[in-house]
């Protein structure tokens, strides 16, 4: 993908952290929009957006930012999506597309949907890409390359609007998939939400165990603990909201997980080597298959972007855990 004629005239970004900041950088680098107007809840972040040059205009409020925008992307914690939609609803332009990036879809649709007026296309989305860093400085243009962006449009949304938004994400190098919000929430509970919960748990377990010292954990963590628990460094606000808003799917997956863990616990207690070996062999085959599924496609032309990742790129084998 190379630079192209703008897909939208005016892009309004409500919330500019890791995700909003990455959208701003990618849209700018690829000239996907004519004008970017951005806003954030706090004055320091609005100042930082201006300092980093992430937008053409920095608005003081979400209501001001969306005026005349033909694409609005809300990138705030899930629990804040409803209040933001209430604020922007009356100011949205007829024919505009409104989307979000929340890691849970059912509750976000329930919270935002009622505030989106008729004649505005509401197409919720979730770029399955991220890092454990937050804030406008953490964003980078390449974040979405070769990652999935899941759109969960409610029934009856205009097909051309869905296509326009799909093309926008594809231009970032993302692969777009469309599914129901309910299915999205179950898939993400398995692939992301429960793994994060387990990582948060094991960090606590390790540090609560008085038998092992903190310095021993740090010293020997390369043996699995460090990689496995990297995602426990993720933002607590975001993850609190995910578990508050994807309760049913997470409880369903956790129920199954607990059963599987009980099977393994029993095998360990009984010294049942055959069960352990067979299970590990089967799971290794599944895990290896997952890594092979990771396709690689050329990245868009971000050359002119002043947007090198501020952190080390994510090691591929753990990429599956980065998506929330
Ligand atoms: P972030 O870096 O922490 O940025 C959050 C943004 O939301 C900031 O602009 C912040 O404004 C604003 N904000 C925070 N609380 C708010 C509130 N109560 N009301 C209004 N605005 C508020 O977050 P992020 O990682 O970009 O995540 C944003 C969304 O993307 C979340 O819904 C998350 O589920 C989703 N997501 C995250 C990832 C990931 O890995 N991080 C991946 C995919 C999707 P101030 O700085 O001005 O306070």
mmCIF file of C-alpha atoms and ligand atoms in Angstrom:
data_model
loop_
_atom_site.group_PDB
_atom_site.id
_atom_site.type_symbol
_atom_site.label_atom_id
_atom_site.label_comp_id
_atom_site.label_asym_id
_atom_site.label_seq_id
_atom_site.Cartn_x
_atom_site.Cartn_y
_atom_site.Cartn_z
ATOM 1 C CA UNK A 1 0.000 0.000 0.000
ATOM 2 C CA UNK A 2 1.349 3.408 -0.862
ATOM 3 C CA UNK A 3 0.103 6.904 -0.206
ATOM 4 C CA UNK A 4 -3.272 7.531 -1.702
ATOM 5 C CA UNK A 5 -5.996 10.065 -2.148
ATOM 6 C CA UNK A 6 -7.728 10.801 1.154
ATOM 7 C CA UNK A 7 -10.539 8.390 2.047
ATOM 8 C CA UNK A 8 -12.212 10.831 4.428
ATOM 9 C CA UNK A 9 -12.180 14.601 4.673
ATOM 10 C CA UNK A 10 -12.267 15.035 8.393
ATOM 11 C CA UNK A 11 -11.274 12.362 10.926
ATOM 12 C CA UNK A 12 -12.178 13.077 14.547
ATOM 13 C CA UNK A 13 -10.296 11.108 17.179
ATOM 14 C CA UNK A 14 -11.890 11.087 20.607
ATOM 15 C CA UNK A 15 -9.241 9.765 22.978
ATOM 16 C CA UNK A 16 -5.608 9.715 21.927
ATOM 17 C CA UNK A 17 -3.663 7.073 23.797
ATOM 18 C CA UNK A 18 -1.908 3.989 22.447
ATOM 19 C CA UNK A 19 -4.698 3.185 19.988
ATOM 20 C CA UNK A 20 -5.935 6.677 19.069
ATOM 21 C CA UNK A 21 -2.321 7.845 18.799
ATOM 22 C CA UNK A 22 -1.463 4.964 16.483
ATOM 23 C CA UNK A 23 -4.500 5.680 14.285
ATOM 24 C CA UNK A 24 -3.451 9.347 14.078
ATOM 25 C CA UNK A 25 0.117 8.472 13.104
ATOM 26 C CA UNK A 26 -0.904 5.860 10.511
ATOM 27 C CA UNK A 27 -3.619 8.051 8.953
ATOM 28 C CA UNK A 28 -1.174 10.944 8.735
ATOM 29 C CA UNK A 29 1.697 8.864 7.337
ATOM 30 C CA UNK A 30 -0.502 7.366 4.627
ATOM 31 C CA UNK A 31 -2.448 10.579 3.911
ATOM 32 C CA UNK A 32 -5.702 8.694 4.420
ATOM 33 C CA UNK A 33 -7.594 11.772 5.558
ATOM 34 C CA UNK A 34 -7.587 15.438 4.664
ATOM 35 C CA UNK A 35 -7.740 16.752 8.241
ATOM 36 C CA UNK A 36 -7.300 15.124 11.642
ATOM 37 C CA UNK A 37 -8.992 16.733 14.607
ATOM 38 C CA UNK A 38 -8.265 15.155 17.967
ATOM 39 C CA UNK A 39 -9.278 15.605 21.553
ATOM 40 C CA UNK A 40 -8.704 13.997 24.906
ATOM 41 C CA UNK A 41 -10.335 14.271 28.295
ATOM 42 C CA UNK A 42 -7.423 15.987 30.038
ATOM 43 C CA UNK A 43 -5.580 19.188 29.235
ATOM 44 C CA UNK A 44 -2.094 17.585 29.601
ATOM 45 C CA UNK A 45 -2.929 14.935 26.988
ATOM 46 C CA UNK A 46 -4.416 17.567 24.651
ATOM 47 C CA UNK A 47 -1.177 19.521 24.999
ATOM 48 C CA UNK A 48 0.856 16.413 24.310
ATOM 49 C CA UNK A 49 -1.179 15.694 21.143
ATOM 50 C CA UNK A 50 -0.261 19.173 19.917
ATOM 51 C CA UNK A 51 3.413 18.787 20.887
ATOM 52 C CA UNK A 52 3.671 15.466 19.081
ATOM 53 C CA UNK A 53 1.926 16.938 16.034
ATOM 54 C CA UNK A 54 -0.561 14.066 15.953
ATOM 55 C CA UNK A 55 -3.446 16.176 14.649
ATOM 56 C CA UNK A 56 -4.085 19.228 12.491
ATOM 57 C CA UNK A 57 -6.430 20.575 15.132
ATOM 58 C CA UNK A 58 -6.800 19.839 18.840
ATOM 59 C CA UNK A 59 -10.337 20.419 20.085
ATOM 60 C CA UNK A 60 -11.238 21.275 23.687
ATOM 61 C CA UNK A 61 -14.167 18.872 23.830
ATOM 62 C CA UNK A 62 -15.494 15.790 22.081
ATOM 63 C CA UNK A 63 -18.564 17.744 20.992
ATOM 64 C CA UNK A 64 -16.368 20.334 19.246
ATOM 65 C CA UNK A 65 -14.157 17.652 17.703
ATOM 66 C CA UNK A 66 -16.949 15.814 15.866
ATOM 67 C CA UNK A 67 -18.536 18.874 14.272
ATOM 68 C CA UNK A 68 -18.372 18.316 10.510
ATOM 69 C CA UNK A 69 -16.294 15.096 10.841
ATOM 70 C CA UNK A 70 -17.138 12.318 8.413
ATOM 71 C CA UNK A 71 -15.298 9.643 10.388
ATOM 72 C CA UNK A 72 -15.294 9.604 14.201
ATOM 73 C CA UNK A 73 -13.261 7.029 16.124
ATOM 74 C CA UNK A 74 -13.718 6.810 19.873
ATOM 75 C CA UNK A 75 -10.616 5.343 21.564
ATOM 76 C CA UNK A 76 -11.290 5.609 25.285
ATOM 77 C CA UNK A 77 -11.671 2.945 28.004
ATOM 78 C CA UNK A 78 -14.796 0.843 27.503
ATOM 79 C CA UNK A 79 -16.607 2.313 30.496
ATOM 80 C CA UNK A 80 -16.222 5.818 29.040
ATOM 81 C CA UNK A 81 -17.709 4.979 25.597
ATOM 82 C CA UNK A 82 -21.352 5.560 26.642
ATOM 83 C CA UNK A 83 -20.758 9.013 28.174
ATOM 84 C CA UNK A 84 -18.662 10.040 25.130
ATOM 85 C CA UNK A 85 -21.457 8.923 22.774
ATOM 86 C CA UNK A 86 -23.984 10.912 24.819
ATOM 87 C CA UNK A 87 -21.798 14.004 24.476
ATOM 88 C CA UNK A 88 -21.130 13.718 20.743
ATOM 89 C CA UNK A 89 -24.533 12.382 19.642
ATOM 90 C CA UNK A 90 -26.251 15.745 19.056
ATOM 91 C CA UNK A 91 -23.222 17.158 17.175
ATOM 92 C CA UNK A 92 -22.655 14.362 14.649
ATOM 93 C CA UNK A 93 -22.927 15.168 10.967
ATOM 94 C CA UNK A 94 -25.581 13.373 8.928
ATOM 95 C CA UNK A 95 -23.949 10.541 6.970
ATOM 96 C CA UNK A 96 -20.898 10.370 9.259
ATOM 97 C CA UNK A 97 -19.425 7.026 10.337
ATOM 98 C CA UNK A 98 -18.921 6.541 14.065
ATOM 99 C CA UNK A 99 -16.706 3.728 15.284
ATOM 100 C CA UNK A 100 -14.793 2.746 18.404
ATOM 101 C CA UNK A 101 -11.870 0.469 19.257
ATOM 102 C CA UNK A 102 -13.076 -1.094 22.518
ATOM 103 C CA UNK A 103 -11.910 -4.576 23.395
ATOM 104 C CA UNK A 104 -15.480 -5.652 24.260
ATOM 105 C CA UNK A 105 -18.316 -5.099 21.822
ATOM 106 C CA UNK A 106 -21.718 -6.119 23.236
ATOM 107 C CA UNK A 107 -21.728 -3.691 26.172
ATOM 108 C CA UNK A 108 -20.153 -0.891 24.126
ATOM 109 C CA UNK A 109 -22.901 -1.183 21.522
ATOM 110 C CA UNK A 110 -25.538 -1.116 24.266
ATOM 111 C CA UNK A 111 -23.924 1.978 25.800
ATOM 112 C CA UNK A 112 -23.198 3.955 22.617
ATOM 113 C CA UNK A 113 -25.959 2.852 20.246
ATOM 114 C CA UNK A 114 -28.867 4.766 21.796
ATOM 115 C CA UNK A 115 -26.970 8.074 21.478
ATOM 116 C CA UNK A 116 -26.170 7.761 17.775
ATOM 117 C CA UNK A 117 -28.847 9.603 15.789
ATOM 118 C CA UNK A 118 -30.548 8.182 12.688
ATOM 119 C CA UNK A 119 -28.623 8.940 9.506
ATOM 120 C CA UNK A 120 -25.251 8.354 11.207
ATOM 121 C CA UNK A 121 -23.595 4.981 10.543
ATOM 122 C CA UNK A 122 -22.534 3.275 13.770
ATOM 123 C CA UNK A 123 -19.955 0.552 13.083
ATOM 124 C CA UNK A 124 -18.217 -0.668 16.242
ATOM 125 C CA UNK A 125 -14.708 -2.032 15.804
ATOM 126 C CA UNK A 126 -11.814 -3.631 17.623
ATOM 127 C CA UNK A 127 -8.275 -3.591 16.270
ATOM 128 C CA UNK A 128 -6.779 -6.724 17.810
ATOM 129 C CA UNK A 129 -3.403 -5.147 18.335
ATOM 130 C CA UNK A 130 -1.710 -3.526 21.251
ATOM 131 C CA UNK A 131 1.178 -3.334 23.622
ATOM 132 C CA UNK A 132 1.301 -3.003 27.393
ATOM 133 C CA UNK A 133 2.102 0.725 27.023
ATOM 134 C CA UNK A 134 -0.441 3.567 27.177
ATOM 135 C CA UNK A 135 -0.798 7.223 26.339
ATOM 136 C CA UNK A 136 -0.212 9.302 23.195
ATOM 137 C CA UNK A 137 3.557 8.727 23.259
ATOM 138 C CA UNK A 138 3.084 4.949 23.101
ATOM 139 C CA UNK A 139 1.357 4.966 19.683
ATOM 140 C CA UNK A 140 3.104 4.060 16.441
ATOM 141 C CA UNK A 141 1.927 3.884 12.845
ATOM 142 C CA UNK A 142 2.830 0.229 12.302
ATOM 143 C CA UNK A 143 0.783 -1.087 15.226
ATOM 144 C CA UNK A 144 -1.982 -2.505 13.023
ATOM 145 C CA UNK A 145 0.152 -4.112 10.318
ATOM 146 C CA UNK A 146 -0.801 -7.761 9.882
ATOM 147 C CA UNK A 147 -3.211 -7.607 12.789
ATOM 148 C CA UNK A 148 -6.929 -8.231 12.665
ATOM 149 C CA UNK A 149 -9.488 -5.507 12.969
ATOM 150 C CA UNK A 150 -12.887 -6.941 13.848
ATOM 151 C CA UNK A 151 -15.963 -4.908 12.922
ATOM 152 C CA UNK A 152 -19.284 -5.764 14.568
ATOM 153 C CA UNK A 153 -21.909 -3.704 12.723
ATOM 154 C CA UNK A 154 -25.442 -4.073 14.049
ATOM 155 C CA UNK A 155 -27.940 -5.388 11.469
ATOM 156 C CA UNK A 156 -29.152 -2.895 8.857
ATOM 157 C CA UNK A 157 -26.014 -0.773 8.805
ATOM 158 C CA UNK A 158 -25.324 0.643 5.351
ATOM 159 C CA UNK A 159 -23.020 -1.758 3.454
ATOM 160 C CA UNK A 160 -21.106 1.028 1.731
ATOM 161 C CA UNK A 161 -20.266 2.560 5.099
ATOM 162 C CA UNK A 162 -18.932 -0.823 6.297
ATOM 163 C CA UNK A 163 -16.826 -1.074 3.138
ATOM 164 C CA UNK A 164 -15.419 2.429 3.614
ATOM 165 C CA UNK A 165 -14.393 1.695 7.179
ATOM 166 C CA UNK A 166 -12.958 -1.713 6.174
ATOM 167 C CA UNK A 167 -10.806 -0.071 3.502
ATOM 168 C CA UNK A 168 -9.585 2.478 6.029
ATOM 169 C CA UNK A 169 -8.321 -0.295 8.355
ATOM 170 C CA UNK A 170 -6.943 -2.322 5.453
ATOM 171 C CA UNK A 171 -4.893 0.674 4.391
ATOM 172 C CA UNK A 172 -3.158 0.468 7.795
ATOM 173 C CA UNK A 173 -2.088 -3.075 6.885
ATOM 174 C CA UNK A 174 -4.786 -4.717 8.993
ATOM 175 C CA UNK A 175 -6.997 -7.638 7.992
ATOM 176 C CA UNK A 176 -10.673 -6.921 8.513
ATOM 177 C CA UNK A 177 -13.174 -9.489 9.756
ATOM 178 C CA UNK A 178 -16.860 -8.918 10.339
ATOM 179 C CA UNK A 179 -18.733 -10.843 13.029
ATOM 180 C CA UNK A 180 -21.469 -10.442 15.599
ATOM 181 C CA UNK A 181 -20.648 -8.619 18.821
ATOM 182 C CA UNK A 182 -21.611 -11.693 20.837
ATOM 183 C CA UNK A 183 -19.227 -13.946 18.943
ATOM 184 C CA UNK A 184 -16.460 -11.352 19.164
ATOM 185 C CA UNK A 185 -16.795 -11.213 22.946
ATOM 186 C CA UNK A 186 -16.545 -15.000 23.287
ATOM 187 C CA UNK A 187 -13.552 -15.279 20.933
ATOM 188 C CA UNK A 188 -11.694 -12.506 22.748
ATOM 189 C CA UNK A 189 -12.530 -13.983 26.151
ATOM 190 C CA UNK A 190 -10.624 -17.135 25.098
ATOM 191 C CA UNK A 191 -7.761 -15.557 23.183
ATOM 192 C CA UNK A 192 -7.102 -12.494 25.287
ATOM 193 C CA UNK A 193 -9.205 -11.751 28.340
ATOM 194 C CA UNK A 194 -8.741 -15.023 30.252
ATOM 195 C CA UNK A 195 -5.000 -15.212 29.409
ATOM 196 C CA UNK A 196 -4.602 -11.726 30.897
ATOM 197 C CA UNK A 197 -6.510 -12.806 33.997
ATOM 198 C CA UNK A 198 -4.205 -15.804 34.387
ATOM 199 C CA UNK A 199 -1.112 -13.624 33.961
ATOM 200 C CA UNK A 200 -2.362 -11.189 36.617
ATOM 201 C CA UNK A 201 -3.067 -14.177 38.875
ATOM 202 C CA UNK A 202 0.301 -15.875 38.547
ATOM 203 C CA UNK A 203 2.195 -12.648 39.273
ATOM 204 C CA UNK A 204 0.265 -12.395 42.535
ATOM 205 C CA UNK A 205 0.767 -16.087 43.316
ATOM 206 C CA UNK A 206 4.509 -15.832 42.789
ATOM 207 C CA UNK A 207 4.959 -12.731 44.903
ATOM 208 C CA UNK A 208 2.643 -13.896 47.687
ATOM 209 C CA UNK A 209 4.596 -17.120 48.102
ATOM 210 C CA UNK A 210 6.839 -16.330 51.003
ATOM 211 C CA UNK A 211 9.010 -19.377 50.195
ATOM 212 C CA UNK A 212 10.550 -17.727 47.145
ATOM 213 C CA UNK A 213 12.178 -14.328 47.439
ATOM 214 C CA UNK A 214 11.395 -11.439 45.140
ATOM 215 C CA UNK A 215 14.973 -11.355 43.895
ATOM 216 C CA UNK A 216 14.827 -15.072 43.055
ATOM 217 C CA UNK A 217 11.717 -14.505 40.937
ATOM 218 C CA UNK A 218 13.387 -11.652 39.093
ATOM 219 C CA UNK A 219 16.628 -13.623 38.682
ATOM 220 C CA UNK A 220 15.081 -16.778 37.285
ATOM 221 C CA UNK A 221 12.115 -15.284 35.448
ATOM 222 C CA UNK A 222 13.663 -15.952 32.026
ATOM 223 C CA UNK A 223 12.555 -19.562 32.462
ATOM 224 C CA UNK A 224 9.002 -18.673 31.438
ATOM 225 C CA UNK A 225 7.671 -16.287 34.046
ATOM 226 C CA UNK A 226 8.904 -13.149 32.309
ATOM 227 C CA UNK A 227 7.382 -13.910 28.910
ATOM 228 C CA UNK A 228 4.241 -15.421 30.287
ATOM 229 C CA UNK A 229 3.517 -12.498 32.591
ATOM 230 C CA UNK A 230 4.532 -9.605 30.343
ATOM 231 C CA UNK A 231 0.865 -8.860 29.690
ATOM 232 C CA UNK A 232 0.286 -8.344 33.416
ATOM 233 C CA UNK A 233 2.040 -4.991 32.896
ATOM 234 C CA UNK A 234 -1.007 -3.779 30.922
ATOM 235 C CA UNK A 235 -3.121 -0.804 31.918
ATOM 236 C CA UNK A 236 -5.336 -1.555 34.967
ATOM 237 C CA UNK A 237 -8.170 0.804 33.923
ATOM 238 C CA UNK A 238 -8.523 -0.849 30.544
ATOM 239 C CA UNK A 239 -8.477 -4.335 32.030
ATOM 240 C CA UNK A 240 -10.881 -3.506 34.823
ATOM 241 C CA UNK A 241 -13.326 -2.291 32.187
ATOM 242 C CA UNK A 242 -12.850 -5.408 30.054
ATOM 243 C CA UNK A 243 -13.800 -7.711 32.937
ATOM 244 C CA UNK A 244 -16.696 -5.496 34.003
ATOM 245 C CA UNK A 245 -18.087 -5.514 30.467
ATOM 246 C CA UNK A 246 -17.377 -9.037 29.205
ATOM 247 C CA UNK A 247 -18.504 -10.814 32.339
ATOM 248 C CA UNK A 248 -20.620 -13.596 30.823
ATOM 249 C CA UNK A 249 -18.150 -14.756 28.177
ATOM 250 C CA UNK A 250 -15.218 -14.580 30.605
ATOM 251 C CA UNK A 251 -17.092 -16.626 33.226
ATOM 252 C CA UNK A 252 -18.005 -19.210 30.592
ATOM 253 C CA UNK A 253 -14.369 -19.599 29.490
ATOM 254 C CA UNK A 254 -13.039 -19.539 33.070
ATOM 255 C CA UNK A 255 -15.434 -22.352 33.992
ATOM 256 C CA UNK A 256 -13.955 -24.559 31.269
ATOM 257 C CA UNK A 257 -10.420 -23.476 32.130
ATOM 258 C CA UNK A 258 -10.905 -24.448 35.766
ATOM 259 C CA UNK A 259 -12.101 -27.907 34.709
ATOM 260 C CA UNK A 260 -9.036 -28.391 32.502
ATOM 261 C CA UNK A 261 -6.743 -27.161 35.251
ATOM 262 C CA UNK A 262 -8.364 -29.627 37.652
ATOM 263 C CA UNK A 263 -7.566 -32.480 35.234
ATOM 264 C CA UNK A 264 -3.934 -31.425 35.099
ATOM 265 C CA UNK A 265 -3.770 -30.948 38.857
ATOM 266 C CA UNK A 266 -5.054 -34.493 39.369
ATOM 267 C CA UNK A 267 -2.513 -35.895 36.902
ATOM 268 C CA UNK A 268 0.319 -34.111 38.716
ATOM 269 C CA UNK A 269 -0.896 -35.270 42.139
ATOM 270 C CA UNK A 270 -1.189 -38.888 40.972
ATOM 271 C CA UNK A 271 2.133 -38.839 39.154
ATOM 272 C CA UNK A 272 0.199 -39.780 35.996
ATOM 273 C CA UNK A 273 2.998 -39.344 33.432
ATOM 274 C CA UNK A 274 0.984 -40.757 30.558
ATOM 275 C CA UNK A 275 -1.816 -38.214 30.907
ATOM 276 C CA UNK A 276 0.691 -35.377 31.281
ATOM 277 C CA UNK A 277 2.755 -36.461 28.280
ATOM 278 C CA UNK A 278 -0.237 -36.977 25.999
ATOM 279 C CA UNK A 279 -1.737 -33.683 26.973
ATOM 280 C CA UNK A 280 1.513 -31.746 26.489
ATOM 281 C CA UNK A 281 2.134 -33.422 23.112
ATOM 282 C CA UNK A 282 -1.380 -32.575 21.923
ATOM 283 C CA UNK A 283 -1.147 -28.970 23.126
ATOM 284 C CA UNK A 284 2.307 -28.502 21.623
ATOM 285 C CA UNK A 285 0.940 -29.511 18.229
ATOM 286 C CA UNK A 286 -1.907 -26.993 18.573
ATOM 287 C CA UNK A 287 0.495 -24.222 19.652
ATOM 288 C CA UNK A 288 2.874 -24.892 16.764
ATOM 289 C CA UNK A 289 -0.039 -24.786 14.341
ATOM 290 C CA UNK A 290 -1.013 -21.375 15.716
ATOM 291 C CA UNK A 291 2.432 -19.905 15.054
ATOM 292 C CA UNK A 292 2.332 -21.185 11.468
ATOM 293 C CA UNK A 293 -1.011 -19.461 10.940
ATOM 294 C CA UNK A 294 0.706 -16.114 11.568
ATOM 295 C CA UNK A 295 0.920 -14.835 8.004
ATOM 296 C CA UNK A 296 3.237 -12.075 6.899
ATOM 297 C CA UNK A 297 2.295 -9.437 4.366
ATOM 298 C CA UNK A 298 4.175 -6.337 3.312
ATOM 299 C CA UNK A 299 3.665 -3.301 5.483
ATOM 300 C CA UNK A 300 2.160 -0.106 4.061
ATOM 301 C CA UNK A 301 4.557 2.651 3.104
ATOM 302 C CA UNK A 302 5.080 4.431 6.401
ATOM 303 C CA UNK A 303 8.391 5.870 5.287
ATOM 304 C CA UNK A 304 7.563 9.468 5.874
ATOM 305 C CA UNK A 305 6.082 8.702 9.290
ATOM 306 C CA UNK A 306 7.942 10.100 12.263
ATOM 307 C CA UNK A 307 6.641 7.068 14.009
ATOM 308 C CA UNK A 308 9.189 4.483 14.852
ATOM 309 C CA UNK A 309 7.954 2.238 17.651
ATOM 310 C CA UNK A 310 9.128 3.765 20.925
ATOM 311 C CA UNK A 311 9.647 0.298 22.351
ATOM 312 C CA UNK A 312 11.168 -2.942 21.198
ATOM 313 C CA UNK A 313 8.919 -4.721 18.739
ATOM 314 C CA UNK A 314 6.865 -7.475 20.302
ATOM 315 C CA UNK A 315 8.497 -10.897 20.010
ATOM 316 C CA UNK A 316 6.365 -12.848 17.544
ATOM 317 C CA UNK A 317 5.773 -16.023 19.554
ATOM 318 C CA UNK A 318 3.946 -13.988 22.167
ATOM 319 C CA UNK A 319 2.081 -11.794 19.738
ATOM 320 C CA UNK A 320 -1.120 -13.720 20.395
ATOM 321 C CA UNK A 321 -1.199 -12.350 23.921
ATOM 322 C CA UNK A 322 -0.934 -8.708 22.904
ATOM 323 C CA UNK A 323 -4.344 -8.338 21.580
ATOM 324 C CA UNK A 324 -6.937 -7.319 23.805
HETATM 325 P P1 LIG B 1 -4.794 4.778 26.651
HETATM 326 O O1 LIG B 1 -3.495 4.738 25.960
HETATM 327 O O2 LIG B 1 -4.798 4.681 28.142
HETATM 328 O O3 LIG B 1 -5.592 6.109 26.215
HETATM 329 C C1 LIG B 1 -6.857 6.338 26.743
HETATM 330 C C2 LIG B 1 -7.496 7.569 26.147
HETATM 331 O O4 LIG B 1 -8.822 7.645 26.682
HETATM 332 C C3 LIG B 1 -6.810 8.863 26.541
HETATM 333 O O5 LIG B 1 -7.043 9.818 25.536
HETATM 334 C C4 LIG B 1 -7.543 9.252 27.810
HETATM 335 O O6 LIG B 1 -7.590 10.640 28.033
HETATM 336 C C5 LIG B 1 -8.953 8.832 27.469
HETATM 337 N N1 LIG B 1 -9.744 8.540 28.669
HETATM 338 C C6 LIG B 1 -9.388 7.803 29.743
HETATM 339 N N2 LIG B 1 -10.407 7.737 30.619
HETATM 340 C C7 LIG B 1 -11.421 8.464 30.099
HETATM 341 C C8 LIG B 1 -12.721 8.792 30.537
HETATM 342 N N3 LIG B 1 -13.198 8.322 31.717
HETATM 343 N N4 LIG B 1 -13.490 9.568 29.746
HETATM 344 C C9 LIG B 1 -13.034 10.026 28.566
HETATM 345 N N5 LIG B 1 -11.803 9.756 28.096
HETATM 346 C C10 LIG B 1 -11.000 8.981 28.849
HETATM 347 O O7 LIG B 1 -5.768 3.627 26.148
HETATM 348 P P2 LIG B 1 -5.662 2.683 24.851
HETATM 349 O O8 LIG B 1 -4.723 1.564 25.151
HETATM 350 O O9 LIG B 1 -5.468 3.516 23.634
HETATM 351 O O10 LIG B 1 -7.122 2.042 24.874
HETATM 352 C C11 LIG B 1 -8.250 2.729 24.396
HETATM 353 C C12 LIG B 1 -9.317 1.732 23.988
HETATM 354 O O11 LIG B 1 -8.722 0.827 23.056
HETATM 355 C C13 LIG B 1 -9.884 0.883 25.119
HETATM 356 O O12 LIG B 1 -11.269 0.828 24.968
HETATM 357 C C14 LIG B 1 -9.301 -0.487 24.883
HETATM 358 O O13 LIG B 1 -10.231 -1.498 25.241
HETATM 359 C C15 LIG B 1 -9.050 -0.490 23.390
HETATM 360 N N6 LIG B 1 -7.921 -1.325 22.935
HETATM 361 C C16 LIG B 1 -6.746 -1.287 23.607
HETATM 362 C C17 LIG B 1 -5.689 -2.061 23.167
HETATM 363 C C18 LIG B 1 -4.381 -2.072 23.914
HETATM 364 O O14 LIG B 1 -3.622 -3.033 23.832
HETATM 365 N N7 LIG B 1 -4.055 -1.063 24.654
HETATM 366 C C19 LIG B 1 -5.855 -2.860 22.028
HETATM 367 C C20 LIG B 1 -7.064 -2.834 21.323
HETATM 368 C C21 LIG B 1 -8.089 -2.063 21.801
HETATM 369 P P3 LIG B 1 -6.587 11.444 29.003
HETATM 370 O O15 LIG B 1 -5.198 10.951 28.703
HETATM 371 O O16 LIG B 1 -6.800 12.836 28.569
HETATM 372 O O17 LIG B 1 -7.026 11.161 30.383
#
